[in-house]
Amino acid sequence: MTKRVTETGSETLGSDRITPSYRPRQVEKPAPCQAGCANCGDIRGWIGAVAQRRKTGITREQAYARAWRLIAEVNPFPATLGRICPHPCESHCNRAELDEPLAINAMERFLGDHAIRSGLPLPRTDTEQSIESVGVVGAGPSGLSFAYQMARRGYSVTVYDARDKAGGMLRYGVPDYRLPQDILDAEILKILELGVELELKTKVGEDVSLDTLQERHAFLYLGIGAQKGRGLRIPGEDGPSVMSATEYLGRVNKGERISLGEKLVVVGGGNSAMDAARCARRGGAEVTILYRRSLQEMPAIKHEIEEAVEEGVEIRLLVAPLRIVRSDDGRLIAVDVQVMQLAEPDGSGRRRPVPVEGSCFSLETDAVIVAVSQVPELNGLEALDEDGGWLVADRSGPGKQRLWAGGDAVGLGIAGEAIVQGRHAAEQLHAQLRGDSSSPGTSRADPVGPESLLFESKPGCAAVHPARLAGRERVTMGMAEVAATISEQRFLSEVERCFSCGSCYGCEQCFMYCTSGCFLRVEEAGPGNYFSLNLEACQECGKCIEVCPCGFLEVT
Ligand SMILES: Cc1cc2nc3c(=O)[nH]c(=O)nc-3n(C[C@H](O)[C@H](O)[C@H](O)COP(=O)(O)OP(=O)(O)OC[C@H]3O[C@@H](n4cnc5c(N)ncnc54)[C@H](O)[C@@H]3O)c2cc1C
């Protein structure tokens, strides 16, 4: 085994020589995956609940229920996010140094699907029923996350949404081939089962005023998202056959068959652009995406870009539309395109695209989908505009205490971020009302790095990857889901790959190597807690620290 105790321990004085001493101590440290994502909660904990089930004397079913509960503490949408999250947690996984990061997202999906199949309910907290009623505007992931966190703490919650179904952009933006609606329905139902009331087809600001809701409820959370697609502001844009990606995807996701012609141009490089292009491919169109920067700057999730290309979408980089060309009778016939190059980084940190003088061309097309960005739609809610069309989440100002906001309405992001913001608002509001500070705080300690792990202690083994249909097959299968949930066998082998960075998983190496009997088994063993330390017997050889594979033991 490789010796990893490179640091000199505390030093024992009193003889001619200074002798390094390696007295161990047990220190639980943050895992890097958790540091990489605020929404996955205790990732190491829920993986450990399954990986260590035999050591802790629970059945596989009990382990799944425990793992699900740990995830659901922070995220009521694991089956949903297990399908669509760009999983920043995985890019922080120490295991990447050995072979491949853990497939955390695929495991989350497995547990989410298991919870749906097994009818596992979302966990309530043990707080008493509260008298305050809270209202939520917007049944997207942010509003529903807030509603869930308040309802499980005993508050009476009503969610209002303008649409005829709940889910926000998860339903009306993300297409079914990535997220089937029955999965979303099942996870939303679990939230409603906590007693959350849902009032659909109710547009706040039009069907009911904000003032009325403020009279009805003690507090309001505004999770209205960013429903309005931004335009290109180029000549020819106003007229038939130009549509925003949000409108197009919203209609497709409602089951409408939209024919935009044989050739389609999609402008933009984010998830909306990829989704619109891939939906249009499924409708039989020849699709070209125009993006004004390079592939490196493209904001869409990387594998969505790859899948779009596999499905036959053409992506043209470093080009921007100049003008939409129409025939005399107003029919869209082409887009004039400007070739771009990248200059210095702009405020977003990405390199700024600038035109290449004299480099333009024309691209024939029947329609254009504009997927450049979205902004909140504030009809009837103009008083909420505090930041050039956006809401602000900061509730510290006078008169703001009863209105909270989060999700895309305060800045475009991903679903996981919208969920985190809903949860944080609920935790803060609850703490404000009850003086309860039981919500998990964020650790300031540095996460465990790969240098603290003993990679030799586990065999090298590539991560599981969800099976996917081939590109051509995906297009012909229409809206059928393109990626499968991993099997139980693969899930169980994947949990074994976790090094439990920074927390004891009961491998017993310290116990076996210690010749002084310092390590005593604890009666109620559980993740992070398998042995207590009897340091009186310690001979300070440091062997236990050397063989600890997860960085839990360190020099005193
Ligand atoms: C096409 C597309 C693809 C995406 N793909 C991904 C992805 O793969 N992975 C990922 O993590 N994120 C993705 N995102 C981003 C993600 O969907 C959003 O970040 C997230 O949905 C934001 O949640 P939200 O609750 O803030 O807003 P929304 O999901 O937009 O929900 C807001 C809700 O408020 C309602 N509402 C608005 N105004 C009113 C009003 N006045 N009265 C009543 N109700 C109102 C709306 O009807 C809507 O239901 C994608 C977004 C889009 C558009």
Coordinates of C-alpha atoms and ligand atoms in Angstrom, one line a residue:
M1 CA 0.0 0.0 0.0
T2 CA 1.2 3.5 -0.7
K3 CA 2.2 5.5 2.3
R4 CA 0.2 8.7 2.3
V5 CA 1.1 10.1 5.7
T6 CA 3.5 12.7 4.3
E7 CA 2.9 15.4 6.8
T8 CA 4.9 15.3 10.0
G9 CA 2.7 14.9 13.0
S10 CA 3.0 16.7 16.3
E11 CA 6.5 16.5 17.8
T12 CA 7.4 14.8 21.1
L13 CA 10.1 16.8 23.0
G14 CA 12.1 15.7 26.1
S15 CA 14.7 13.5 24.5
D16 CA 17.7 14.4 22.4
R17 CA 15.8 13.6 19.3
I18 CA 12.5 15.2 18.2
T19 CA 10.3 12.2 17.5
P20 CA 7.3 12.8 15.2
S21 CA 4.1 11.4 16.6
Y22 CA 1.2 10.2 14.6
R23 CA -1.7 10.2 17.0
P24 CA -4.9 9.8 15.0
R25 CA -8.1 11.7 15.3
Q26 CA -11.4 11.2 13.5
V27 CA -12.5 14.2 11.6
E28 CA -15.5 14.1 9.3
K29 CA -15.0 16.6 6.4
P30 CA -17.2 17.8 3.6
A31 CA -17.2 15.6 0.4
P32 CA -16.4 17.5 -2.8
C33 CA -19.5 16.3 -4.6
Q34 CA -21.7 18.1 -2.0
A35 CA -19.5 21.2 -2.3
G36 CA -20.2 21.1 -6.1
C37 CA -24.0 21.2 -5.7
A38 CA -26.3 22.8 -3.2
N39 CA -29.2 20.7 -4.2
C40 CA -28.1 17.1 -3.9
G41 CA -28.0 17.3 -0.1
D42 CA -25.9 14.7 1.6
I43 CA -24.8 12.8 -1.5
R44 CA -22.1 10.8 0.4
G45 CA -24.8 10.0 3.1
W46 CA -27.4 8.7 0.7
I47 CA -24.9 6.7 -1.3
G48 CA -23.5 5.4 2.0
A49 CA -26.9 4.4 3.3
V50 CA -27.1 1.8 0.5
A51 CA -23.4 0.9 0.2
Q52 CA -23.1 0.3 4.0
R53 CA -26.5 -1.4 4.4
R54 CA -25.0 -4.7 5.6
K55 CA -22.7 -3.1 8.1
T56 CA -25.6 -1.2 9.5
G57 CA -27.9 -4.2 9.6
I58 CA -30.7 -2.9 7.3
T59 CA -32.3 -4.5 4.3
R60 CA -31.9 -3.2 0.7
E61 CA -35.4 -1.8 0.8
Q62 CA -34.8 0.0 4.1
A63 CA -31.5 1.3 2.6
Y64 CA -33.3 2.7 -0.5
A65 CA -36.0 4.4 1.8
R66 CA -33.2 5.9 3.9
A67 CA -31.3 7.1 0.9
W68 CA -34.5 8.6 -0.7
R69 CA -35.4 10.4 2.5
L70 CA -31.9 12.0 2.7
I71 CA -32.3 13.3 -0.9
A72 CA -35.9 14.4 -0.3
E73 CA -34.8 16.5 2.6
V74 CA -33.6 19.0 0.1
N75 CA -35.0 17.9 -3.3
P76 CA -38.5 16.6 -3.9
F77 CA -37.6 16.0 -7.6
P78 CA -34.9 13.3 -7.8
A79 CA -36.5 11.3 -10.6
T80 CA -36.9 14.6 -12.6
L81 CA -33.4 16.0 -11.9
G82 CA -31.9 12.5 -12.3
R83 CA -33.0 13.0 -15.9
I84 CA -32.2 16.6 -16.7
C85 CA -29.6 18.0 -14.3
P86 CA -26.2 18.9 -15.7
H87 CA -24.9 17.4 -12.5
P88 CA -22.1 19.8 -11.3
C89 CA -21.6 17.4 -8.4
E90 CA -20.0 14.8 -10.7
S91 CA -17.4 17.2 -12.0
H92 CA -16.1 17.6 -8.4
C93 CA -16.0 13.8 -7.6
N94 CA -12.5 12.7 -6.5
R95 CA -12.9 9.4 -8.2
A96 CA -12.2 11.2 -11.5
E97 CA -8.5 11.0 -10.6
L98 CA -8.7 7.2 -10.6
D99 CA -11.0 6.4 -13.5
E100 CA -14.4 8.2 -13.8
P101 CA -16.5 10.2 -11.5
L102 CA -19.4 8.4 -9.8
A103 CA -22.6 8.5 -11.8
I104 CA -24.4 10.4 -9.1
N105 CA -27.1 11.7 -11.4
A106 CA -28.0 8.2 -12.7
M107 CA -28.1 6.9 -9.1
E108 CA -30.4 9.8 -8.1
R109 CA -32.7 8.9 -10.9
F110 CA -32.7 5.3 -9.9
L111 CA -33.8 6.2 -6.3
G112 CA -36.3 8.7 -7.6
D113 CA -38.0 6.1 -9.8
H114 CA -37.9 3.6 -7.0
A115 CA -39.7 6.1 -4.7
I116 CA -42.4 6.6 -7.3
R117 CA -42.8 2.8 -7.9
S118 CA -42.9 2.1 -4.2
G119 CA -45.1 5.0 -3.2
L120 CA -42.6 6.4 -0.7
P121 CA -44.0 9.6 0.7
L122 CA -42.0 12.9 1.1
P123 CA -40.8 13.3 4.7
R124 CA -42.5 15.8 7.0
T125 CA -40.6 17.5 9.7
D126 CA -41.6 17.1 13.3
T127 CA -42.7 20.7 13.7
E128 CA -46.3 21.4 14.8
Q129 CA -49.1 22.6 12.5
S130 CA -48.7 26.3 11.9
I131 CA -51.4 28.9 11.7
E132 CA -49.8 31.0 9.0
S133 CA -51.0 30.5 5.5
V134 CA -48.5 31.0 2.7
G135 CA -49.2 31.6 -1.0
V136 CA -46.9 30.7 -3.9
V137 CA -47.1 32.3 -7.3
G138 CA -45.8 29.8 -9.9
A139 CA -45.9 26.0 -9.8
G140 CA -42.5 25.6 -11.4
P141 CA -39.6 23.8 -9.5
S142 CA -38.8 26.9 -7.4
G143 CA -42.4 27.6 -6.2
L144 CA -43.0 23.9 -5.7
S145 CA -39.8 23.5 -3.7
F146 CA -40.8 26.4 -1.5
A147 CA -44.4 24.9 -1.1
Y148 CA -43.0 21.5 -0.2
Q149 CA -40.6 22.8 2.4
M150 CA -43.3 24.9 4.0
A151 CA -46.0 22.2 3.9
R152 CA -43.7 19.6 5.5
R153 CA -43.1 22.1 8.3
G154 CA -46.9 22.3 8.9
Y155 CA -47.9 25.5 7.1
S156 CA -51.0 25.7 5.0
V157 CA -49.9 26.4 1.4
T158 CA -51.7 27.4 -1.8
V159 CA -49.9 27.5 -5.1
Y160 CA -51.3 29.6 -8.0
D161 CA -50.3 29.0 -11.6
A162 CA -51.4 30.6 -14.8
R163 CA -51.1 27.4 -16.8
D164 CA -53.4 24.4 -16.8
K165 CA -50.8 22.1 -15.3
A166 CA -48.1 22.4 -12.7
G167 CA -44.4 22.0 -13.4
G168 CA -43.3 25.3 -15.1
M169 CA -40.5 24.9 -17.6
L170 CA -40.0 21.3 -16.6
R171 CA -43.4 20.6 -18.3
Y172 CA -43.6 23.4 -20.9
G173 CA -39.9 23.8 -21.8
V174 CA -38.1 20.4 -21.4
P175 CA -39.5 18.0 -24.0
D176 CA -41.0 14.6 -23.1
Y177 CA -38.1 12.6 -24.7
R178 CA -35.9 14.0 -21.9
L179 CA -38.4 14.1 -19.1
P180 CA -41.7 12.1 -19.5
Q181 CA -44.7 14.0 -18.0
D182 CA -45.8 11.0 -15.9
I183 CA -42.5 11.2 -14.0
L184 CA -43.0 14.9 -13.3
D185 CA -46.7 14.3 -12.4
A186 CA -45.7 11.6 -9.9
E187 CA -43.2 13.9 -8.1
I188 CA -45.6 16.8 -8.0
L189 CA -48.3 14.5 -6.6
K190 CA -46.1 13.7 -3.7
I191 CA -45.9 17.4 -2.8
L192 CA -49.7 17.8 -3.2
E193 CA -50.1 14.8 -0.9
L194 CA -48.7 16.9 1.9
G195 CA -51.8 19.0 1.7
V196 CA -50.6 21.7 -0.7
E197 CA -53.5 23.3 -2.6
L198 CA -53.0 24.0 -6.3
E199 CA -55.1 26.6 -8.1
L200 CA -54.3 26.4 -11.8
K201 CA -55.4 28.7 -14.7
T202 CA -55.0 31.6 -12.3
K203 CA -52.8 34.3 -13.6
V204 CA -51.7 36.5 -10.8
G205 CA -51.8 40.2 -11.9
E206 CA -54.7 39.4 -14.3
D207 CA -57.2 36.9 -12.8
V208 CA -56.3 37.8 -9.2
S209 CA -54.3 40.7 -8.0
L210 CA -51.2 40.5 -5.9
D211 CA -52.9 42.7 -3.3
T212 CA -55.7 40.2 -2.9
L213 CA -53.2 37.4 -2.4
Q214 CA -51.4 39.5 0.2
E215 CA -54.6 39.9 2.1
R216 CA -55.3 36.2 1.8
H217 CA -51.9 34.9 2.9
A218 CA -49.4 35.9 5.6
F219 CA -46.5 35.5 3.2
L220 CA -46.0 35.1 -0.6
Y221 CA -43.3 33.4 -2.6
L222 CA -42.9 34.5 -6.2
G223 CA -41.5 31.8 -8.4
I224 CA -42.9 33.1 -11.7
G225 CA -39.9 32.1 -13.8
A226 CA -39.0 33.8 -17.1
Q227 CA -41.8 33.0 -19.5
K228 CA -41.2 35.6 -22.2
G229 CA -38.7 34.8 -25.0
R230 CA -36.4 37.7 -25.9
G231 CA -36.5 38.8 -29.5
L232 CA -33.6 39.2 -31.9
R233 CA -34.4 42.9 -32.7
I234 CA -33.5 42.5 -36.4
P235 CA -35.4 43.6 -39.5
G236 CA -38.1 41.1 -40.7
E237 CA -38.6 39.5 -37.3
D238 CA -42.2 40.7 -36.9
G239 CA -44.3 38.5 -39.0
P240 CA -45.4 34.9 -39.6
S241 CA -43.0 31.9 -39.1
V242 CA -40.9 33.5 -36.4
M243 CA -41.5 32.0 -33.0
S244 CA -39.8 32.1 -29.6
A245 CA -38.5 28.7 -28.3
T246 CA -40.6 29.0 -25.2
E247 CA -43.8 29.4 -27.3
Y248 CA -42.8 26.6 -29.6
L249 CA -41.8 24.1 -26.9
G250 CA -44.8 25.0 -24.8
R251 CA -47.1 24.1 -27.7
V252 CA -45.2 21.0 -28.6
N253 CA -45.3 19.8 -24.9
K254 CA -49.0 20.3 -24.9
G255 CA -49.2 17.8 -27.7
E256 CA -49.7 20.2 -30.6
R257 CA -48.3 19.2 -33.9
I258 CA -46.6 22.3 -35.3
S259 CA -45.4 22.3 -38.9
L260 CA -42.9 25.1 -39.6
G261 CA -41.9 23.9 -43.0
E262 CA -39.1 21.8 -44.3
K263 CA -36.1 24.0 -43.3
L264 CA -35.8 25.6 -39.9
V265 CA -33.2 27.9 -38.4
V266 CA -32.9 28.0 -34.6
V267 CA -31.0 31.0 -33.2
G268 CA -29.2 30.5 -29.8
G269 CA -26.8 28.1 -28.0
G270 CA -28.6 27.2 -24.7
N271 CA -30.9 24.3 -23.7
S272 CA -33.9 26.0 -25.2
A273 CA -32.1 26.1 -28.6
M274 CA -31.2 22.4 -28.4
D275 CA -34.6 21.3 -27.3
A276 CA -36.4 23.3 -30.0
A277 CA -34.0 22.0 -32.6
R278 CA -34.4 18.4 -31.5
C279 CA -38.2 18.6 -31.3
A280 CA -38.3 20.1 -34.8
R281 CA -36.1 17.2 -36.1
R282 CA -38.6 14.8 -34.6
G283 CA -41.2 16.7 -36.7
G284 CA -39.2 16.0 -39.8
A285 CA -37.6 19.4 -40.4
E286 CA -34.0 20.0 -41.6
V287 CA -32.6 22.1 -38.7
T288 CA -29.7 24.5 -38.5
I289 CA -28.7 26.1 -35.2
L290 CA -26.9 29.5 -35.5
Y291 CA -24.7 30.4 -32.5
R292 CA -22.6 33.6 -32.4
R293 CA -19.8 32.3 -30.2
S294 CA -17.7 29.1 -30.4
L295 CA -18.6 25.6 -29.0
Q296 CA -16.6 26.3 -25.9
E297 CA -18.9 29.2 -24.9
M298 CA -22.2 27.4 -25.7
P299 CA -24.3 27.4 -22.5
A300 CA -26.3 24.3 -23.3
I301 CA -25.6 21.1 -21.4
K302 CA -22.7 19.3 -23.2
H303 CA -24.4 16.0 -23.9
E304 CA -27.5 17.9 -25.2
I305 CA -25.3 19.4 -27.8
E306 CA -23.8 16.1 -28.7
E307 CA -27.3 14.4 -28.9
A308 CA -28.6 17.2 -31.1
V309 CA -25.7 16.6 -33.5
E310 CA -26.3 12.9 -33.4
E311 CA -29.9 13.5 -34.3
G312 CA -28.9 15.3 -37.4
V313 CA -29.1 19.0 -36.2
E314 CA -26.5 21.1 -38.0
I315 CA -24.7 23.6 -35.7
R316 CA -23.1 26.7 -37.3
L317 CA -20.8 28.5 -34.9
L318 CA -19.6 32.1 -34.9
V319 CA -22.5 33.4 -36.9
A320 CA -25.3 35.8 -36.0
P321 CA -28.6 36.6 -37.9
L322 CA -28.6 40.1 -39.5
R323 CA -32.0 40.2 -41.1
I324 CA -35.0 38.0 -41.8
V325 CA -35.8 38.1 -45.5
R326 CA -39.4 37.9 -46.6
S327 CA -41.0 37.7 -50.1
D328 CA -43.3 40.5 -51.3
D329 CA -46.3 38.6 -49.8
G330 CA -44.5 38.5 -46.4
R331 CA -43.5 34.8 -46.5
L332 CA -40.2 34.0 -44.7
I333 CA -37.7 32.8 -47.2
A334 CA -34.2 33.3 -45.8
V335 CA -32.0 34.6 -43.0
D336 CA -29.0 36.9 -43.8
V337 CA -26.2 35.8 -41.5
Q338 CA -23.1 37.7 -40.3
V339 CA -19.9 35.8 -39.7
M340 CA -18.4 36.6 -36.2
Q341 CA -15.1 36.3 -34.5
L342 CA -14.3 36.4 -30.8
A343 CA -12.7 39.4 -29.1
E344 CA -12.0 40.1 -25.4
P345 CA -14.2 38.6 -22.7
D346 CA -17.4 40.6 -21.9
G347 CA -19.2 41.1 -18.5
S348 CA -20.3 37.4 -18.6
G349 CA -16.7 36.3 -18.7
R350 CA -17.2 34.8 -22.2
R351 CA -15.3 36.1 -25.2
R352 CA -17.4 38.8 -27.0
P353 CA -18.4 38.0 -30.6
V354 CA -17.7 40.8 -33.1
P355 CA -18.5 40.9 -36.8
V356 CA -15.9 39.9 -39.4
E357 CA -16.1 42.9 -41.9
G358 CA -17.6 42.0 -45.3
S359 CA -18.4 38.4 -44.3
C360 CA -22.1 37.7 -44.7
F361 CA -24.2 35.0 -46.4
S362 CA -27.8 34.1 -46.8
L363 CA -29.4 30.9 -45.6
E364 CA -32.7 29.7 -47.1
T365 CA -35.3 28.7 -44.5
D366 CA -39.0 28.4 -44.0
A367 CA -39.1 29.5 -40.3
V368 CA -37.0 30.8 -37.5
I369 CA -37.1 29.8 -33.8
V370 CA -35.6 32.4 -31.5
A371 CA -33.9 30.9 -28.5
V372 CA -31.7 33.6 -27.3
S373 CA -32.9 34.2 -23.7
Q374 CA -36.0 34.7 -21.6
V375 CA -37.2 37.4 -19.2
P376 CA -40.0 37.4 -16.6
E377 CA -43.4 38.3 -17.8
L378 CA -44.7 41.0 -15.4
N379 CA -48.1 41.9 -16.8
G380 CA -50.1 43.2 -13.9
L381 CA -47.1 42.7 -11.6
E382 CA -45.0 45.7 -12.8
A383 CA -44.7 46.9 -9.2
L384 CA -42.4 43.9 -8.6
D385 CA -39.9 45.0 -11.2
E386 CA -36.9 46.0 -9.1
D387 CA -34.0 45.2 -11.4
G388 CA -34.7 46.1 -15.0
G389 CA -37.4 43.5 -15.5
W390 CA -36.3 41.0 -12.9
L391 CA -37.4 40.3 -9.3
V392 CA -34.9 40.5 -6.4
A393 CA -34.6 37.8 -3.8
D394 CA -33.2 40.1 -1.1
R395 CA -36.0 40.4 1.4
S396 CA -34.3 42.7 3.9
G397 CA -35.7 46.1 2.8
P398 CA -38.7 47.8 4.4
G399 CA -42.1 46.3 3.5
K400 CA -40.4 43.3 1.7
Q401 CA -40.6 40.8 4.5
R402 CA -43.9 39.4 3.3
L403 CA -42.8 38.8 -0.3
W404 CA -40.1 36.3 -1.2
A405 CA -38.8 35.5 -4.7
G406 CA -36.5 32.9 -6.3
G407 CA -35.8 30.8 -9.4
D408 CA -35.6 32.0 -12.9
A409 CA -37.5 35.2 -12.0
V410 CA -34.4 36.5 -10.2
G411 CA -31.9 35.3 -12.8
L412 CA -31.9 32.5 -15.4
G413 CA -30.4 29.3 -14.1
I414 CA -31.0 25.5 -14.0
A415 CA -33.8 23.6 -12.3
G416 CA -31.5 22.6 -9.4
E417 CA -30.8 26.2 -8.6
A418 CA -34.5 27.1 -8.7
I419 CA -35.2 24.3 -6.2
V420 CA -32.4 25.4 -3.9
Q421 CA -33.7 29.0 -3.9
G422 CA -37.2 27.8 -3.0
R423 CA -35.8 25.7 -0.2
H424 CA -33.6 28.5 1.2
A425 CA -36.4 30.9 1.2
A426 CA -38.6 28.5 3.1
E427 CA -35.9 27.7 5.6
Q428 CA -35.3 31.4 6.2
L429 CA -38.9 32.2 6.5
H430 CA -39.5 29.4 8.9
A431 CA -36.5 30.4 11.0
Q432 CA -37.8 34.0 11.0
L433 CA -41.2 32.9 12.2
R434 CA -40.3 30.2 14.7
G435 CA -36.7 31.1 15.6
D436 CA -35.9 27.6 14.4
S437 CA -32.3 27.3 13.1
S438 CA -32.4 23.6 12.5
S439 CA -31.9 23.9 8.8
P440 CA -28.6 22.4 7.7
G441 CA -25.9 25.1 7.6
T442 CA -23.1 25.1 5.0
S443 CA -19.8 23.9 6.2
R444 CA -16.9 26.2 5.8
A445 CA -14.3 23.4 5.9
D446 CA -12.5 22.6 2.7
P447 CA -13.7 19.4 1.0
V448 CA -11.5 16.3 1.0
G449 CA -9.2 16.2 -2.0
P450 CA -8.0 13.2 -3.9
E451 CA -4.6 13.3 -2.1
S452 CA -6.4 12.2 1.1
L453 CA -7.8 9.0 -0.5
L454 CA -6.2 5.6 -0.9
F455 CA -7.2 4.8 -4.4
E456 CA -5.6 1.3 -4.2
S457 CA -8.2 0.3 -1.7
K458 CA -10.9 -0.1 -4.4
P459 CA -10.6 -1.7 -7.8
G460 CA -10.5 0.7 -10.8
C461 CA -13.9 0.5 -12.5
A462 CA -15.6 2.7 -15.0
A463 CA -18.9 4.4 -14.1
V464 CA -22.2 3.1 -15.3
H465 CA -23.7 5.1 -18.1
P466 CA -27.5 5.0 -18.8
A467 CA -28.3 3.2 -22.0
R468 CA -29.3 5.6 -24.8
L469 CA -31.0 5.0 -28.1
A470 CA -28.9 5.7 -31.2
G471 CA -29.4 9.2 -32.7
R472 CA -31.4 8.1 -35.8
E473 CA -33.6 5.8 -33.8
R474 CA -34.3 8.6 -31.3
V475 CA -35.6 10.9 -34.1
T476 CA -37.9 8.2 -35.5
M477 CA -39.2 7.3 -32.0
G478 CA -40.6 10.8 -31.6
M479 CA -41.2 11.9 -28.0
A480 CA -40.2 8.5 -26.5
E481 CA -37.6 8.8 -23.7
V482 CA -34.1 8.6 -25.0
A483 CA -32.2 7.5 -21.9
A484 CA -33.0 4.6 -19.6
T485 CA -32.8 4.4 -15.8
I486 CA -29.9 2.2 -14.7
S487 CA -30.7 -1.3 -13.5
E488 CA -30.7 -2.2 -9.8
Q489 CA -27.6 -4.3 -10.3
R490 CA -25.8 -1.4 -11.9
F491 CA -27.0 0.9 -9.2
L492 CA -25.7 -1.4 -6.5
S493 CA -22.3 -1.7 -8.2
E494 CA -22.1 2.0 -8.6
V495 CA -22.6 2.8 -4.9
E496 CA -19.7 0.5 -4.2
R497 CA -17.4 2.8 -6.2
C498 CA -17.9 5.7 -3.7
F499 CA -14.9 6.4 -1.5
S500 CA -17.1 8.1 1.1
C501 CA -14.6 11.0 1.0
G502 CA -14.1 12.4 4.5
S503 CA -16.4 10.0 6.3
C504 CA -15.8 6.5 7.8
Y505 CA -17.5 3.7 5.9
G506 CA -16.4 1.0 8.2
C507 CA -13.8 -0.7 6.0
E508 CA -12.0 -1.8 9.2
Q509 CA -8.5 -1.2 7.9
C510 CA -7.6 0.9 11.0
F511 CA -8.9 -1.8 13.3
M512 CA -7.0 -4.5 11.5
Y513 CA -3.7 -2.7 11.3
C514 CA -3.7 -1.3 14.8
T515 CA -1.6 -3.6 17.1
S516 CA -2.4 -1.6 20.2
G517 CA -6.2 -2.1 20.2
C518 CA -7.0 1.6 20.0
F519 CA -10.1 1.1 17.8
L520 CA -13.2 0.0 19.6
R521 CA -16.4 -1.0 17.8
V522 CA -19.3 1.2 18.6
E523 CA -22.6 -0.5 19.4
E524 CA -24.9 1.6 17.2
A525 CA -22.8 1.7 14.1
G526 CA -23.8 3.9 11.2
P527 CA -22.1 5.9 8.4
G528 CA -19.3 7.9 9.8
N529 CA -19.5 6.1 13.1
Y530 CA -18.0 2.6 13.3
F531 CA -15.1 2.9 15.8
S532 CA -14.4 5.0 18.8
L533 CA -10.8 5.8 19.7
N534 CA -8.9 4.7 22.8
L535 CA -5.9 6.9 22.5
E536 CA -4.4 5.9 25.9
A537 CA -3.2 2.7 24.2
C538 CA -2.0 4.5 21.1
Q539 CA 1.7 4.0 20.2
E540 CA 1.5 6.8 17.6
C541 CA 2.8 4.7 14.7
G542 CA 0.4 6.4 12.3
K543 CA -0.4 3.1 10.5
C544 CA -4.1 3.7 10.9
I545 CA -3.9 7.1 9.2
E546 CA -1.8 5.6 6.5
V547 CA -4.4 2.9 5.7
C548 CA -7.6 4.9 6.1
P549 CA -8.9 5.1 2.5
C550 CA -11.3 8.0 2.9
G551 CA -9.3 10.7 4.6
F552 CA -11.4 10.4 7.8
L553 CA -8.4 9.8 10.1
E554 CA -5.8 12.5 10.4
V555 CA -2.8 13.4 12.6
T556 CA -3.8 15.1 15.8
Ligands
LIG1 C1 -36.4 24.8 -23.0 C2 -35.7 24.7 -21.6 C3 -35.0 23.6 -21.3 C4 -34.3 23.6 -20.1 N1 -33.6 22.5 -19.8 C5 -33.0 22.3 -18.6 C6 -32.3 21.2 -18.2 O1 -32.1 20.3 -19.0 N2 -31.8 21.1 -17.0 C7 -32.0 22.1 -16.0 O2 -31.6 21.9 -14.9 N3 -32.7 23.2 -16.3 C8 -33.2 23.4 -17.6 N4 -33.9 24.5 -17.9 C9 -34.0 25.6 -16.9 C10 -35.1 25.2 -15.9 O3 -36.3 24.7 -16.5 C11 -35.5 26.5 -15.1 O4 -34.3 27.0 -14.5 C12 -36.5 26.2 -14.0 O5 -37.7 25.6 -14.6 C13 -36.9 27.5 -13.3 O6 -37.8 27.3 -12.4 P1 -38.8 28.4 -11.8 O7 -39.7 27.7 -10.9 O8 -38.1 29.5 -11.4 O9 -39.6 28.9 -13.1 P2 -40.6 28.1 -14.2 O10 -40.1 26.7 -14.3 O11 -40.6 28.9 -15.4 O12 -42.0 28.1 -13.5 C14 -42.7 29.4 -13.3 C15 -44.1 29.1 -13.2 O13 -44.8 30.3 -12.8 C16 -46.0 30.4 -13.6 N5 -46.3 31.9 -13.7 C17 -45.6 32.8 -14.3 N6 -46.2 34.0 -14.1 C18 -47.3 33.8 -13.4 C19 -48.4 34.6 -12.9 N7 -48.4 35.9 -13.1 N8 -49.4 34.0 -12.2 C20 -49.4 32.7 -12.0 N9 -48.4 31.9 -12.5 C21 -47.4 32.4 -13.1 C22 -45.7 29.8 -14.9 O14 -46.8 29.4 -15.6 C23 -44.8 28.6 -14.5 O15 -45.5 27.5 -14.3 C24 -34.5 24.6 -19.1 C25 -35.3 25.7 -19.5 C26 -35.9 25.8 -20.7 C27 -36.8 27.0 -21.0

